[in-house]
PDB file of C-alpha atoms in Angstrom:
ATOM      1  CA  UNK A1488      96.263 112.974 167.412  1.00  0.00           C
ATOM      2  CA  UNK A1489      94.779 116.453 166.347  1.00  0.00           C
ATOM      3  CA  UNK A1490      95.106 114.912 162.718  1.00  0.00           C
ATOM      4  CA  UNK A1491      94.103 112.108 163.346  1.00  0.00           C
ATOM      5  CA  UNK A1492      90.764 113.062 164.766  1.00  0.00           C
ATOM      6  CA  UNK A1493      90.463 115.699 161.688  1.00  0.00           C
ATOM      7  CA  UNK A1494      91.366 113.074 159.086  1.00  0.00           C
ATOM      8  CA  UNK A1495      88.587 110.795 160.857  1.00  0.00           C
ATOM      9  CA  UNK A1496      85.987 113.344 160.930  1.00  0.00           C
ATOM     10  CA  UNK A1497      86.681 114.272 157.057  1.00  0.00           C
ATOM     11  CA  UNK A1498      86.229 109.870 155.973  1.00  0.00           C
ATOM     12  CA  UNK A1499      83.609 110.311 157.837  1.00  0.00           C
ATOM     13  CA  UNK A1500      81.981 112.708 155.529  1.00  0.00           C
ATOM     14  CA  UNK A1501      83.002 111.862 152.415  1.00  0.00           C
ATOM     15  CA  UNK A1502      81.242 108.198 153.990  1.00  0.00           C
ATOM     16  CA  UNK A1503      78.413 109.704 154.672  1.00  0.00           C
ATOM     17  CA  UNK A1504      77.893 111.987 151.490  1.00  0.00           C
ATOM     18  CA  UNK A1505      78.114 108.906 149.263  1.00  0.00           C
ATOM     19  CA  UNK A1506      75.205 107.173 151.246  1.00  0.00           C
ATOM     20  CA  UNK A1507      72.826 110.458 150.766  1.00  0.00           C
ATOM     21  CA  UNK A1508      73.555 110.259 148.105  1.00  0.00           C
ATOM     22  CA  UNK A1509      72.785 106.894 147.113  1.00  0.00           C
ATOM     23  CA  UNK A1510      69.928 106.982 148.619  1.00  0.00           C
ATOM     24  CA  UNK A1511      68.494 110.012 147.164  1.00  0.00           C
ATOM     25  CA  UNK A1512      69.059 108.989 143.819  1.00  0.00           C
ATOM     26  CA  UNK A1513      65.205 107.800 143.420  1.00  0.00           C
ATOM     27  CA  UNK A1514      64.570 109.941 141.905  1.00  0.00           C
ATOM     28  CA  UNK A1515      67.083 109.964 138.215  1.00  0.00           C
ATOM     29  CA  UNK A1516      65.885 108.962 134.982  1.00  0.00           C
ATOM     30  CA  UNK A1517      67.941 106.000 134.847  1.00  0.00           C
ATOM     31  CA  UNK A1518      66.301 104.838 138.480  1.00  0.00           C
ATOM     32  CA  UNK A1519      62.957 105.348 136.491  1.00  0.00           C
ATOM     33  CA  UNK A1520      64.813 103.155 133.288  1.00  0.00           C
ATOM     34  CA  UNK A1521      65.156 100.423 135.773  1.00  0.00           C
ATOM     35  CA  UNK A1522      61.445 100.726 137.892  1.00  0.00           C
ATOM     36  CA  UNK A1523      59.487 100.425 134.646  1.00  0.00           C
ATOM     37  CA  UNK A1524      61.275  98.212 133.365  1.00  0.00           C
ATOM     38  CA  UNK A1525      60.681  95.727 135.970  1.00  0.00           C
ATOM     39  CA  UNK A1526      56.905  97.504 135.757  1.00  0.00           C
ATOM     40  CA  UNK A1527      56.551  96.998 132.525  1.00  0.00           C
ATOM     41  CA  UNK A1528      58.333  93.453 132.323  1.00  0.00           C
ATOM     42  CA  UNK A1529      55.232  91.157 131.271  1.00  0.00           C
ATOM     43  CA  UNK A1530      53.171  94.105 129.104  1.00  0.00           C
ATOM     44  CA  UNK A1531      51.726  93.195 124.884  1.00  0.00           C
ATOM     45  CA  UNK A1532      52.502  96.582 124.101  1.00  0.00           C
ATOM     46  CA  UNK A1533      55.803  97.062 126.115  1.00  0.00           C
ATOM     47  CA  UNK A1534      57.395 100.568 124.106  1.00  0.00           C
ATOM     48  CA  UNK A1535      53.826 101.741 125.207  1.00  0.00           C
ATOM     49  CA  UNK A1536      54.214 100.805 128.825  1.00  0.00           C
ATOM     50  CA  UNK A1537      57.813 101.729 129.134  1.00  0.00           C
ATOM     51  CA  UNK A1538      57.413 105.847 127.596  1.00  0.00           C
ATOM     52  CA  UNK A1539      53.369 106.857 130.169  1.00  0.00           C
ATOM     53  CA  UNK A1540      54.992 104.934 132.870  1.00  0.00           C
ATOM     54  CA  UNK A1541      58.827 106.991 132.644  1.00  0.00           C
ATOM     55  CA  UNK A1542      56.248 110.056 132.549  1.00  0.00           C
ATOM     56  CA  UNK A1543      54.731 109.170 135.482  1.00  0.00           C
ATOM     57  CA  UNK A1544      58.007 108.446 137.502  1.00  0.00           C
ATOM     58  CA  UNK A1545      59.414 111.480 136.591  1.00  0.00           C
ATOM     59  CA  UNK A1546      57.025 113.372 138.009  1.00  0.00           C
ATOM     60  CA  UNK A1547      56.438 111.182 140.778  1.00  0.00           C
ATOM     61  CA  UNK A1548      59.343 110.486 141.837  1.00  0.00           C
ATOM     62  CA  UNK A1549      57.461 107.117 142.401  1.00  0.00           C
ATOM     63  CA  UNK A1550      56.542 103.473 141.098  1.00  0.00           C
ATOM     64  CA  UNK A1551      54.780 100.637 142.483  1.00  0.00           C
ATOM     65  CA  UNK A1552      56.228  97.708 142.823  1.00  0.00           C
ATOM     66  CA  UNK A1553      55.255  94.205 141.059  1.00  0.00           C
ATOM     67  CA  UNK A1554      53.817  93.965 136.738  1.00  0.00           C
ATOM     68  CA  UNK A1555      49.997  95.284 138.062  1.00  0.00           C
ATOM     69  CA  UNK A1556      48.578  97.110 140.600  1.00  0.00           C
ATOM     70  CA  UNK A1557      49.889  98.099 143.957  1.00  0.00           C
ATOM     71  CA  UNK A1558      49.575 101.609 142.695  1.00  0.00           C
ATOM     72  CA  UNK A1559      48.356 102.382 146.087  1.00  0.00           C
ATOM     73  CA  UNK A1560      52.312 102.477 147.062  1.00  0.00           C
ATOM     74  CA  UNK A1561      52.490 105.948 145.369  1.00  0.00           C
ATOM     75  CA  UNK A1562      49.223 108.058 145.410  1.00  0.00           C
ATOM     76  CA  UNK A1563      51.046 110.500 142.484  1.00  0.00           C
ATOM     77  CA  UNK A1564      51.487 107.815 140.295  1.00  0.00           C
ATOM     78  CA  UNK A1565      47.492 106.113 141.471  1.00  0.00           C
ATOM     79  CA  UNK A1566      45.634 108.939 140.058  1.00  0.00           C
ATOM     80  CA  UNK A1567      47.569 111.092 137.585  1.00  0.00           C
ATOM     81  CA  UNK A1568      44.528 110.696 134.482  1.00  0.00           C
ATOM     82  CA  UNK A1569      44.811 111.327 130.936  1.00  0.00           C
ATOM     83  CA  UNK A1570      42.390 113.542 128.724  1.00  0.00           C
ATOM     84  CA  UNK A1571      39.858 109.930 128.850  1.00  0.00           C
ATOM     85  CA  UNK A1572      39.168 110.470 133.133  1.00  0.00           C
ATOM     86  CA  UNK A1573      41.419 106.691 132.614  1.00  0.00           C
ATOM     87  CA  UNK A1574      44.444 106.072 134.562  1.00  0.00           C
ATOM     88  CA  UNK A1575      46.678 107.477 132.519  1.00  0.00           C
ATOM     89  CA  UNK A1576      50.235 105.692 134.794  1.00  0.00           C
ATOM     90  CA  UNK A1577      50.336 101.212 133.425  1.00  0.00           C
TER      91      UNK A1577
END
């Protein structure tokens, strides 16, 4: 009986840790790449959009939904400015 309880606890810990790892994986570069691919999907200059979106995502760990707008979802992303005082993030 004790062995079954111990085995159940170990399985629970493994499942919980794998769930938490996938939930925290948002800030990985591959996640930024996929989020920025959606964000820049309709951009006229896609390469530049992807570059700046990646910079912003890596710093803020957030990319607004959709192709344009919705920057209020990510205040850090919204508030990053370039040297000319304009929004850095697409």
